[in-house]
Amino acid sequence: MTDRTPPSDTEARLNRWVRTYAPALLGFLTASLRDRHRAEDLLQDVFCRAWEARNRYTEAGLERAYLWRIADRLARDHHRSRRREAPVDAETWSRIEPADDTLPGPDGALRRTEMLEQLHSAMNAVTEAQRRTLLLRYYGQLEFHEIAAILELPLNTVLSHARRGLAALRRVLVEETP
């Protein structure tokens, strides 16, 4: 018979973080790294680092930004160590993209695949800073002030990255549209 002691407040907090934020963090890391397996490894590292720093973390209502900062730093470190990006095939991209119920049926699936290929191609047209900003905004659903804190940049710089990145995406996507 095993003695099952109730989890501490810290353990309960970490468990809640995993349940609440792991899917979105995995999406962010997968899109950032373009490697699902490596993203899963880094996701585990995110929560390991959060656990290791549990005594230094103070509850201030910024847990989401805290976790995304860890994830972003791990992704940046990974990019620095590899100095290259691995392309994502259409199948992987479709798995990491949220489902879109507005395109039902076989025609919708084909249109969706084409749209995802266009978006993937367009993401190569933006700078790394713009891509990180857009991924944090899209996958992390973070406010711009939270993104600024994660990236350790002024808010106006983050807003510029988002605006310029979206403009670049729009230009590329409009040019590719028949």
Short mmCIF file of N, CA and C in Angstrom, two decimals:
data_model
loop_
_atom_site.label_atom_id
_atom_site.label_comp_id
_atom_site.label_asym_id
_atom_site.label_seq_id
_atom_site.Cartn_x
_atom_site.Cartn_y
_atom_site.Cartn_z
N MET A 1 0.85 -1.16 0.00
CA MET A 1 0.00 0.00 0.00
C MET A 1 0.91 1.24 0.00
N THR A 2 0.63 2.16 -0.92
CA THR A 2 1.46 3.36 -1.02
C THR A 2 0.80 4.50 -0.27
N ASP A 3 1.64 5.32 0.31
CA ASP A 3 1.17 6.50 1.03
C ASP A 3 1.01 7.62 0.01
N ARG A 4 -0.19 8.04 -0.21
CA ARG A 4 -0.49 9.08 -1.20
C ARG A 4 -0.77 10.39 -0.49
N THR A 5 0.27 11.20 -0.37
CA THR A 5 0.09 12.50 0.29
C THR A 5 -0.44 13.50 -0.73
N PRO A 6 -1.26 14.41 -0.29
CA PRO A 6 -1.80 15.40 -1.24
C PRO A 6 -0.68 16.30 -1.75
N PRO A 7 -0.83 16.77 -3.00
CA PRO A 7 0.23 17.63 -3.56
C PRO A 7 0.30 18.95 -2.82
N SER A 8 1.50 19.48 -2.77
CA SER A 8 1.69 20.80 -2.15
C SER A 8 1.07 21.85 -3.06
N ASP A 9 0.98 23.06 -2.56
CA ASP A 9 0.45 24.16 -3.37
C ASP A 9 1.30 24.36 -4.63
N THR A 10 2.61 24.22 -4.48
CA THR A 10 3.51 24.39 -5.62
C THR A 10 3.27 23.30 -6.66
N GLU A 11 3.13 22.07 -6.20
CA GLU A 11 2.86 20.97 -7.13
C GLU A 11 1.52 21.16 -7.81
N ALA A 12 0.53 21.58 -7.08
CA ALA A 12 -0.80 21.81 -7.65
C ALA A 12 -0.73 22.94 -8.69
N ARG A 13 0.04 23.98 -8.39
CA ARG A 13 0.19 25.09 -9.33
C ARG A 13 0.85 24.60 -10.62
N LEU A 14 1.92 23.82 -10.50
CA LEU A 14 2.61 23.32 -11.68
C LEU A 14 1.69 22.39 -12.48
N ASN A 15 0.95 21.54 -11.80
CA ASN A 15 0.00 20.65 -12.50
C ASN A 15 -1.04 21.47 -13.26
N ARG A 16 -1.52 22.53 -12.66
CA ARG A 16 -2.50 23.40 -13.33
C ARG A 16 -1.87 24.07 -14.54
N TRP A 17 -0.63 24.51 -14.41
CA TRP A 17 0.07 25.13 -15.53
C TRP A 17 0.20 24.16 -16.69
N VAL A 18 0.55 22.92 -16.38
CA VAL A 18 0.70 21.92 -17.44
C VAL A 18 -0.64 21.71 -18.15
N ARG A 19 -1.69 21.51 -17.39
CA ARG A 19 -3.02 21.30 -17.99
C ARG A 19 -3.46 22.50 -18.81
N THR A 20 -3.22 23.69 -18.31
CA THR A 20 -3.72 24.91 -18.94
C THR A 20 -2.87 25.36 -20.13
N TYR A 21 -1.57 25.32 -20.00
CA TYR A 21 -0.70 25.97 -20.99
C TYR A 21 0.07 25.02 -21.91
N ALA A 22 0.17 23.74 -21.58
CA ALA A 22 0.99 22.83 -22.38
C ALA A 22 0.58 22.78 -23.85
N PRO A 23 -0.71 22.67 -24.18
CA PRO A 23 -1.05 22.59 -25.61
C PRO A 23 -0.63 23.84 -26.40
N ALA A 24 -0.87 25.01 -25.87
CA ALA A 24 -0.50 26.24 -26.58
C ALA A 24 1.03 26.40 -26.63
N LEU A 25 1.71 26.07 -25.54
CA LEU A 25 3.17 26.13 -25.54
C LEU A 25 3.75 25.17 -26.58
N LEU A 26 3.18 23.97 -26.67
CA LEU A 26 3.65 23.01 -27.66
C LEU A 26 3.44 23.55 -29.07
N GLY A 27 2.30 24.17 -29.31
CA GLY A 27 2.06 24.78 -30.62
C GLY A 27 3.08 25.86 -30.93
N PHE A 28 3.35 26.70 -29.96
CA PHE A 28 4.34 27.77 -30.13
C PHE A 28 5.72 27.18 -30.41
N LEU A 29 6.15 26.22 -29.60
CA LEU A 29 7.48 25.64 -29.77
C LEU A 29 7.59 24.88 -31.09
N THR A 30 6.55 24.16 -31.47
CA THR A 30 6.57 23.41 -32.72
C THR A 30 6.66 24.37 -33.90
N ALA A 31 5.88 25.42 -33.87
CA ALA A 31 5.94 26.40 -34.96
C ALA A 31 7.28 27.12 -34.98
N SER A 32 7.83 27.39 -33.83
CA SER A 32 9.10 28.10 -33.75
C SER A 32 10.26 27.22 -34.20
N LEU A 33 10.27 25.98 -33.76
CA LEU A 33 11.38 25.07 -34.06
C LEU A 33 11.19 24.30 -35.36
N ARG A 34 9.93 24.14 -35.75
CA ARG A 34 9.57 23.35 -36.93
C ARG A 34 10.04 21.91 -36.79
N ASP A 35 9.96 21.43 -35.58
CA ASP A 35 10.34 20.04 -35.28
C ASP A 35 9.53 19.61 -34.06
N ARG A 36 8.51 18.80 -34.30
CA ARG A 36 7.57 18.40 -33.24
C ARG A 36 8.28 17.67 -32.10
N HIS A 37 9.19 16.78 -32.44
CA HIS A 37 9.86 16.00 -31.39
C HIS A 37 10.74 16.90 -30.51
N ARG A 38 11.47 17.79 -31.13
CA ARG A 38 12.31 18.71 -30.36
C ARG A 38 11.44 19.65 -29.52
N ALA A 39 10.30 20.06 -30.10
CA ALA A 39 9.37 20.93 -29.37
C ALA A 39 8.84 20.22 -28.13
N GLU A 40 8.54 18.93 -28.25
CA GLU A 40 8.07 18.17 -27.09
C GLU A 40 9.14 18.10 -26.01
N ASP A 41 10.39 17.95 -26.44
CA ASP A 41 11.50 17.93 -25.48
C ASP A 41 11.62 19.28 -24.77
N LEU A 42 11.54 20.35 -25.54
CA LEU A 42 11.65 21.68 -24.94
C LEU A 42 10.45 22.00 -24.06
N LEU A 43 9.28 21.50 -24.42
CA LEU A 43 8.10 21.70 -23.57
C LEU A 43 8.35 21.09 -22.19
N GLN A 44 8.92 19.90 -22.19
CA GLN A 44 9.25 19.28 -20.91
C GLN A 44 10.27 20.12 -20.16
N ASP A 45 11.24 20.67 -20.89
CA ASP A 45 12.24 21.54 -20.27
C ASP A 45 11.61 22.79 -19.67
N VAL A 46 10.59 23.34 -20.33
CA VAL A 46 9.90 24.53 -19.82
C VAL A 46 9.38 24.24 -18.42
N PHE A 47 8.68 23.13 -18.26
CA PHE A 47 8.08 22.82 -16.98
C PHE A 47 9.13 22.35 -15.96
N CYS A 48 10.20 21.74 -16.43
CA CYS A 48 11.30 21.39 -15.52
C CYS A 48 11.94 22.66 -14.96
N ARG A 49 12.16 23.63 -15.81
CA ARG A 49 12.75 24.90 -15.34
C ARG A 49 11.80 25.63 -14.40
N ALA A 50 10.52 25.59 -14.73
CA ALA A 50 9.54 26.23 -13.83
C ALA A 50 9.57 25.54 -12.47
N TRP A 51 9.69 24.21 -12.46
CA TRP A 51 9.74 23.47 -11.21
C TRP A 51 11.03 23.79 -10.44
N GLU A 52 12.14 23.85 -11.17
CA GLU A 52 13.42 24.15 -10.52
C GLU A 52 13.42 25.55 -9.90
N ALA A 53 12.68 26.46 -10.50
CA ALA A 53 12.64 27.84 -10.01
C ALA A 53 11.42 28.10 -9.13
N ARG A 54 10.76 27.05 -8.68
CA ARG A 54 9.51 27.20 -7.93
C ARG A 54 9.65 28.04 -6.67
N ASN A 55 10.81 28.01 -6.04
CA ASN A 55 11.00 28.79 -4.81
C ASN A 55 11.25 30.26 -5.09
N ARG A 56 11.66 30.57 -6.33
CA ARG A 56 11.91 31.97 -6.71
C ARG A 56 10.69 32.61 -7.36
N TYR A 57 9.75 31.80 -7.83
CA TYR A 57 8.57 32.35 -8.52
C TYR A 57 7.61 32.95 -7.49
N THR A 58 7.18 34.16 -7.77
CA THR A 58 6.18 34.79 -6.91
C THR A 58 4.91 34.98 -7.71
N GLU A 59 3.81 34.58 -7.15
CA GLU A 59 2.50 34.67 -7.82
C GLU A 59 2.14 36.13 -8.00
N ALA A 60 2.08 36.55 -9.26
CA ALA A 60 1.73 37.94 -9.56
C ALA A 60 0.73 38.01 -10.70
N GLY A 61 0.11 36.88 -11.03
CA GLY A 61 -0.86 36.85 -12.12
C GLY A 61 -0.21 36.88 -13.49
N LEU A 62 1.09 36.61 -13.56
CA LEU A 62 1.81 36.65 -14.83
C LEU A 62 2.36 35.27 -15.21
N GLU A 63 1.69 34.23 -14.79
CA GLU A 63 2.20 32.88 -15.02
C GLU A 63 2.33 32.57 -16.51
N ARG A 64 1.36 33.01 -17.30
CA ARG A 64 1.42 32.73 -18.74
C ARG A 64 2.65 33.38 -19.35
N ALA A 65 2.88 34.63 -19.05
CA ALA A 65 4.06 35.32 -19.57
C ALA A 65 5.35 34.68 -19.06
N TYR A 66 5.34 34.24 -17.82
CA TYR A 66 6.49 33.57 -17.22
C TYR A 66 6.85 32.31 -18.00
N LEU A 67 5.84 31.48 -18.30
CA LEU A 67 6.08 30.23 -19.02
C LEU A 67 6.51 30.50 -20.46
N TRP A 68 5.90 31.50 -21.10
CA TRP A 68 6.29 31.81 -22.48
C TRP A 68 7.68 32.39 -22.55
N ARG A 69 8.09 33.11 -21.53
CA ARG A 69 9.46 33.62 -21.51
C ARG A 69 10.44 32.45 -21.46
N ILE A 70 10.15 31.47 -20.63
CA ILE A 70 11.02 30.28 -20.56
C ILE A 70 11.04 29.59 -21.92
N ALA A 71 9.87 29.39 -22.52
CA ALA A 71 9.78 28.69 -23.81
C ALA A 71 10.52 29.46 -24.90
N ASP A 72 10.34 30.77 -24.92
CA ASP A 72 11.00 31.57 -25.94
C ASP A 72 12.52 31.51 -25.78
N ARG A 73 12.99 31.58 -24.57
CA ARG A 73 14.45 31.51 -24.35
C ARG A 73 15.01 30.14 -24.75
N LEU A 74 14.27 29.08 -24.44
CA LEU A 74 14.73 27.76 -24.85
C LEU A 74 14.75 27.63 -26.37
N ALA A 75 13.73 28.17 -27.03
CA ALA A 75 13.68 28.13 -28.49
C ALA A 75 14.83 28.93 -29.09
N ARG A 76 15.10 30.12 -28.53
CA ARG A 76 16.21 30.94 -29.02
C ARG A 76 17.53 30.23 -28.83
N ASP A 77 17.72 29.63 -27.66
CA ASP A 77 18.95 28.88 -27.41
C ASP A 77 19.11 27.74 -28.41
N HIS A 78 18.01 27.08 -28.70
CA HIS A 78 18.05 25.98 -29.66
C HIS A 78 18.46 26.50 -31.04
N HIS A 79 17.88 27.63 -31.46
CA HIS A 79 18.22 28.20 -32.76
C HIS A 79 19.68 28.62 -32.80
N ARG A 80 20.15 29.19 -31.72
CA ARG A 80 21.56 29.61 -31.68
C ARG A 80 22.49 28.40 -31.80
N SER A 81 22.12 27.34 -31.15
CA SER A 81 23.00 26.17 -31.17
C SER A 81 22.97 25.47 -32.53
N ARG A 82 21.87 25.54 -33.23
CA ARG A 82 21.76 24.86 -34.52
C ARG A 82 22.06 25.78 -35.69
N ARG A 83 21.77 27.07 -35.54
CA ARG A 83 22.01 28.07 -36.58
C ARG A 83 21.36 27.73 -37.92
N ARG A 84 20.26 26.99 -37.88
CA ARG A 84 19.50 26.76 -39.10
C ARG A 84 18.08 26.39 -38.71
N GLU A 85 17.19 26.53 -39.64
CA GLU A 85 15.80 26.15 -39.41
C GLU A 85 15.48 24.92 -40.24
N ALA A 86 14.75 24.01 -39.64
CA ALA A 86 14.30 22.83 -40.36
C ALA A 86 12.93 23.11 -40.94
N PRO A 87 12.73 22.82 -42.22
CA PRO A 87 11.42 23.09 -42.81
C PRO A 87 10.36 22.15 -42.25
N VAL A 88 9.13 22.63 -42.25
CA VAL A 88 8.00 21.83 -41.78
C VAL A 88 7.22 21.37 -43.00
N ASP A 89 6.98 20.07 -43.08
CA ASP A 89 6.18 19.59 -44.20
C ASP A 89 4.70 19.90 -43.95
N ALA A 90 3.90 19.75 -44.98
CA ALA A 90 2.48 20.11 -44.90
C ALA A 90 1.75 19.31 -43.83
N GLU A 91 2.12 18.03 -43.67
CA GLU A 91 1.44 17.19 -42.68
C GLU A 91 1.70 17.70 -41.25
N THR A 92 2.94 18.02 -40.96
CA THR A 92 3.28 18.54 -39.64
C THR A 92 2.59 19.87 -39.41
N TRP A 93 2.63 20.74 -40.41
CA TRP A 93 2.00 22.05 -40.27
C TRP A 93 0.51 21.89 -39.98
N SER A 94 -0.15 20.96 -40.65
CA SER A 94 -1.59 20.78 -40.43
C SER A 94 -1.87 20.26 -39.02
N ARG A 95 -0.93 19.51 -38.44
CA ARG A 95 -1.13 19.02 -37.07
C ARG A 95 -0.97 20.13 -36.04
N ILE A 96 -0.07 21.08 -36.30
CA ILE A 96 0.17 22.12 -35.30
C ILE A 96 -0.76 23.30 -35.46
N GLU A 97 -1.39 23.45 -36.59
CA GLU A 97 -2.33 24.55 -36.80
C GLU A 97 -3.65 24.22 -36.13
N PRO A 98 -4.28 25.18 -35.50
CA PRO A 98 -5.60 24.94 -34.94
C PRO A 98 -6.60 24.61 -36.04
N ALA A 99 -7.58 23.79 -35.71
CA ALA A 99 -8.59 23.40 -36.69
C ALA A 99 -9.41 24.60 -37.12
N ASP A 100 -9.83 24.59 -38.37
CA ASP A 100 -10.67 25.66 -38.91
C ASP A 100 -11.95 25.03 -39.42
N ASP A 101 -13.03 25.23 -38.71
CA ASP A 101 -14.31 24.61 -39.07
C ASP A 101 -14.99 25.32 -40.22
N THR A 102 -14.42 26.40 -40.72
CA THR A 102 -15.08 27.13 -41.80
C THR A 102 -14.81 26.51 -43.15
N LEU A 103 -13.93 25.52 -43.22
CA LEU A 103 -13.61 24.88 -44.50
C LEU A 103 -13.94 23.38 -44.44
N PRO A 104 -15.23 23.00 -44.38
CA PRO A 104 -15.58 21.59 -44.28
C PRO A 104 -15.45 20.87 -45.62
N GLY A 105 -15.39 19.55 -45.57
CA GLY A 105 -15.40 18.73 -46.77
C GLY A 105 -14.07 18.66 -47.48
N PRO A 106 -14.02 17.82 -48.54
CA PRO A 106 -12.77 17.65 -49.30
C PRO A 106 -12.27 18.94 -49.94
N ASP A 107 -13.19 19.73 -50.49
CA ASP A 107 -12.76 21.01 -51.09
C ASP A 107 -12.18 21.93 -50.03
N GLY A 108 -12.81 21.94 -48.88
CA GLY A 108 -12.31 22.76 -47.78
C GLY A 108 -10.95 22.30 -47.31
N ALA A 109 -10.76 20.98 -47.25
CA ALA A 109 -9.47 20.44 -46.83
C ALA A 109 -8.37 20.83 -47.82
N LEU A 110 -8.69 20.78 -49.10
CA LEU A 110 -7.71 21.17 -50.12
C LEU A 110 -7.39 22.66 -50.02
N ARG A 111 -8.43 23.48 -49.87
CA ARG A 111 -8.21 24.93 -49.73
C ARG A 111 -7.39 25.21 -48.48
N ARG A 112 -7.69 24.50 -47.39
CA ARG A 112 -6.96 24.69 -46.14
C ARG A 112 -5.49 24.33 -46.32
N THR A 113 -5.20 23.22 -46.99
CA THR A 113 -3.82 22.80 -47.23
C THR A 113 -3.09 23.85 -48.05
N GLU A 114 -3.74 24.37 -49.07
CA GLU A 114 -3.13 25.41 -49.90
C GLU A 114 -2.87 26.68 -49.08
N MET A 115 -3.84 27.05 -48.26
CA MET A 115 -3.67 28.24 -47.42
C MET A 115 -2.51 28.06 -46.45
N LEU A 116 -2.39 26.87 -45.87
CA LEU A 116 -1.30 26.62 -44.92
C LEU A 116 0.05 26.66 -45.62
N GLU A 117 0.12 26.13 -46.83
CA GLU A 117 1.37 26.18 -47.58
C GLU A 117 1.75 27.63 -47.89
N GLN A 118 0.75 28.44 -48.25
CA GLN A 118 1.01 29.85 -48.51
C GLN A 118 1.49 30.56 -47.24
N LEU A 119 0.83 30.27 -46.13
CA LEU A 119 1.22 30.91 -44.87
C LEU A 119 2.63 30.49 -44.46
N HIS A 120 2.93 29.20 -44.60
CA HIS A 120 4.28 28.72 -44.26
C HIS A 120 5.33 29.43 -45.11
N SER A 121 5.06 29.55 -46.39
CA SER A 121 5.97 30.24 -47.28
C SER A 121 6.09 31.71 -46.89
N ALA A 122 4.98 32.33 -46.57
CA ALA A 122 4.97 33.74 -46.19
C ALA A 122 5.74 33.98 -44.89
N MET A 123 5.69 33.04 -43.95
CA MET A 123 6.40 33.21 -42.68
C MET A 123 7.91 33.29 -42.90
N ASN A 124 8.39 32.75 -44.02
CA ASN A 124 9.82 32.86 -44.33
C ASN A 124 10.19 34.26 -44.79
N ALA A 125 9.18 35.08 -45.12
CA ALA A 125 9.43 36.44 -45.61
C ALA A 125 9.58 37.44 -44.48
N VAL A 126 9.29 37.05 -43.25
CA VAL A 126 9.39 37.99 -42.13
C VAL A 126 10.69 37.74 -41.38
N THR A 127 11.12 38.74 -40.63
CA THR A 127 12.35 38.60 -39.86
C THR A 127 12.12 37.66 -38.67
N GLU A 128 13.18 37.23 -38.07
CA GLU A 128 13.08 36.35 -36.89
C GLU A 128 12.34 37.05 -35.76
N ALA A 129 12.62 38.32 -35.53
CA ALA A 129 11.94 39.07 -34.47
C ALA A 129 10.44 39.18 -34.76
N GLN A 130 10.10 39.43 -36.01
CA GLN A 130 8.69 39.51 -36.39
C GLN A 130 8.00 38.16 -36.22
N ARG A 131 8.67 37.10 -36.63
CA ARG A 131 8.11 35.74 -36.51
C ARG A 131 7.86 35.40 -35.04
N ARG A 132 8.85 35.67 -34.18
CA ARG A 132 8.69 35.38 -32.76
C ARG A 132 7.53 36.16 -32.18
N THR A 133 7.43 37.43 -32.53
CA THR A 133 6.33 38.27 -32.03
C THR A 133 4.99 37.72 -32.48
N LEU A 134 4.87 37.38 -33.75
CA LEU A 134 3.60 36.87 -34.28
C LEU A 134 3.25 35.51 -33.67
N LEU A 135 4.24 34.65 -33.49
CA LEU A 135 3.97 33.34 -32.89
C LEU A 135 3.54 33.47 -31.43
N LEU A 136 4.19 34.35 -30.69
CA LEU A 136 3.78 34.57 -29.30
C LEU A 136 2.36 35.14 -29.24
N ARG A 137 2.05 36.04 -30.15
CA ARG A 137 0.71 36.63 -30.17
C ARG A 137 -0.33 35.59 -30.58
N TYR A 138 -0.02 34.78 -31.60
CA TYR A 138 -0.98 33.82 -32.14
C TYR A 138 -1.11 32.59 -31.24
N TYR A 139 0.01 31.92 -30.96
CA TYR A 139 -0.06 30.69 -30.17
C TYR A 139 -0.21 30.97 -28.69
N GLY A 140 0.50 31.97 -28.23
CA GLY A 140 0.44 32.29 -26.81
C GLY A 140 -0.78 33.10 -26.42
N GLN A 141 -1.42 33.70 -27.42
CA GLN A 141 -2.55 34.59 -27.18
C GLN A 141 -2.18 35.62 -26.10
N LEU A 142 -0.97 36.12 -26.24
CA LEU A 142 -0.45 37.06 -25.27
C LEU A 142 -0.74 38.49 -25.70
N GLU A 143 -0.88 39.35 -24.73
CA GLU A 143 -1.01 40.78 -25.00
C GLU A 143 0.37 41.32 -25.37
N PHE A 144 0.38 42.43 -26.06
CA PHE A 144 1.65 42.98 -26.52
C PHE A 144 2.58 43.35 -25.36
N HIS A 145 2.05 43.82 -24.26
CA HIS A 145 2.91 44.15 -23.13
C HIS A 145 3.54 42.88 -22.55
N GLU A 146 2.83 41.75 -22.62
CA GLU A 146 3.40 40.48 -22.15
C GLU A 146 4.50 40.01 -23.10
N ILE A 147 4.27 40.18 -24.39
CA ILE A 147 5.30 39.81 -25.38
C ILE A 147 6.54 40.67 -25.18
N ALA A 148 6.35 41.95 -24.92
CA ALA A 148 7.48 42.84 -24.68
C ALA A 148 8.29 42.37 -23.47
N ALA A 149 7.60 41.93 -22.43
CA ALA A 149 8.31 41.44 -21.24
C ALA A 149 9.07 40.15 -21.55
N ILE A 150 8.46 39.26 -22.31
CA ILE A 150 9.10 37.99 -22.65
C ILE A 150 10.34 38.22 -23.50
N LEU A 151 10.20 39.07 -24.52
CA LEU A 151 11.31 39.32 -25.43
C LEU A 151 12.30 40.35 -24.90
N GLU A 152 11.93 40.96 -23.76
CA GLU A 152 12.75 41.99 -23.14
C GLU A 152 13.04 43.12 -24.12
N LEU A 153 11.95 43.59 -24.75
CA LEU A 153 12.01 44.68 -25.70
C LEU A 153 11.00 45.75 -25.29
N PRO A 154 11.21 46.99 -25.72
CA PRO A 154 10.21 48.02 -25.45
C PRO A 154 8.89 47.67 -26.17
N LEU A 155 7.79 48.09 -25.58
CA LEU A 155 6.48 47.81 -26.14
C LEU A 155 6.36 48.32 -27.57
N ASN A 156 6.85 49.52 -27.84
CA ASN A 156 6.75 50.08 -29.18
C ASN A 156 7.52 49.25 -30.21
N THR A 157 8.62 48.66 -29.81
CA THR A 157 9.39 47.80 -30.70
C THR A 157 8.59 46.55 -31.03
N VAL A 158 7.95 45.96 -30.03
CA VAL A 158 7.13 44.77 -30.25
C VAL A 158 5.96 45.11 -31.17
N LEU A 159 5.32 46.24 -30.93
CA LEU A 159 4.21 46.66 -31.78
C LEU A 159 4.69 46.86 -33.22
N SER A 160 5.88 47.41 -33.39
CA SER A 160 6.44 47.59 -34.74
C SER A 160 6.71 46.25 -35.40
N HIS A 161 7.28 45.31 -34.64
CA HIS A 161 7.53 43.97 -35.19
C HIS A 161 6.23 43.33 -35.65
N ALA A 162 5.19 43.45 -34.84
CA ALA A 162 3.90 42.85 -35.20
C ALA A 162 3.33 43.53 -36.45
N ARG A 163 3.34 44.85 -36.47
CA ARG A 163 2.77 45.58 -37.61
C ARG A 163 3.55 45.28 -38.89
N ARG A 164 4.87 45.34 -38.82
CA ARG A 164 5.68 45.07 -40.01
C ARG A 164 5.59 43.62 -40.44
N GLY A 165 5.54 42.71 -39.48
CA GLY A 165 5.40 41.29 -39.81
C GLY A 165 4.07 40.99 -40.49
N LEU A 166 2.99 41.55 -39.97
CA LEU A 166 1.68 41.36 -40.60
C LEU A 166 1.65 41.99 -41.98
N ALA A 167 2.26 43.15 -42.13
CA ALA A 167 2.30 43.80 -43.44
C ALA A 167 3.08 42.95 -44.44
N ALA A 168 4.20 42.38 -44.01
CA ALA A 168 4.99 41.52 -44.89
C ALA A 168 4.19 40.27 -45.27
N LEU A 169 3.52 39.67 -44.29
CA LEU A 169 2.68 38.51 -44.59
C LEU A 169 1.59 38.88 -45.59
N ARG A 170 0.95 40.00 -45.36
CA ARG A 170 -0.12 40.44 -46.26
C ARG A 170 0.42 40.63 -47.67
N ARG A 171 1.57 41.29 -47.81
CA ARG A 171 2.15 41.50 -49.15
C ARG A 171 2.42 40.17 -49.84
N VAL A 172 3.06 39.26 -49.13
CA VAL A 172 3.41 37.97 -49.73
C VAL A 172 2.15 37.19 -50.08
N LEU A 173 1.19 37.17 -49.20
CA LEU A 173 -0.04 36.40 -49.44
C LEU A 173 -0.87 37.01 -50.57
N VAL A 174 -0.90 38.34 -50.68
CA VAL A 174 -1.63 38.99 -51.77
C VAL A 174 -0.94 38.70 -53.09
N GLU A 175 0.38 38.72 -53.12
CA GLU A 175 1.13 38.44 -54.35
C GLU A 175 0.91 37.01 -54.82
N GLU A 176 0.76 36.06 -53.89
CA GLU A 176 0.58 34.66 -54.25
C GLU A 176 -0.85 34.31 -54.64
N THR A 177 -1.80 35.16 -54.25
CA THR A 177 -3.20 34.89 -54.55
C THR A 177 -3.45 35.12 -56.04
N PRO A 178 -4.04 34.11 -56.72
CA PRO A 178 -4.27 34.26 -58.17
C PRO A 178 -5.32 35.30 -58.48
#
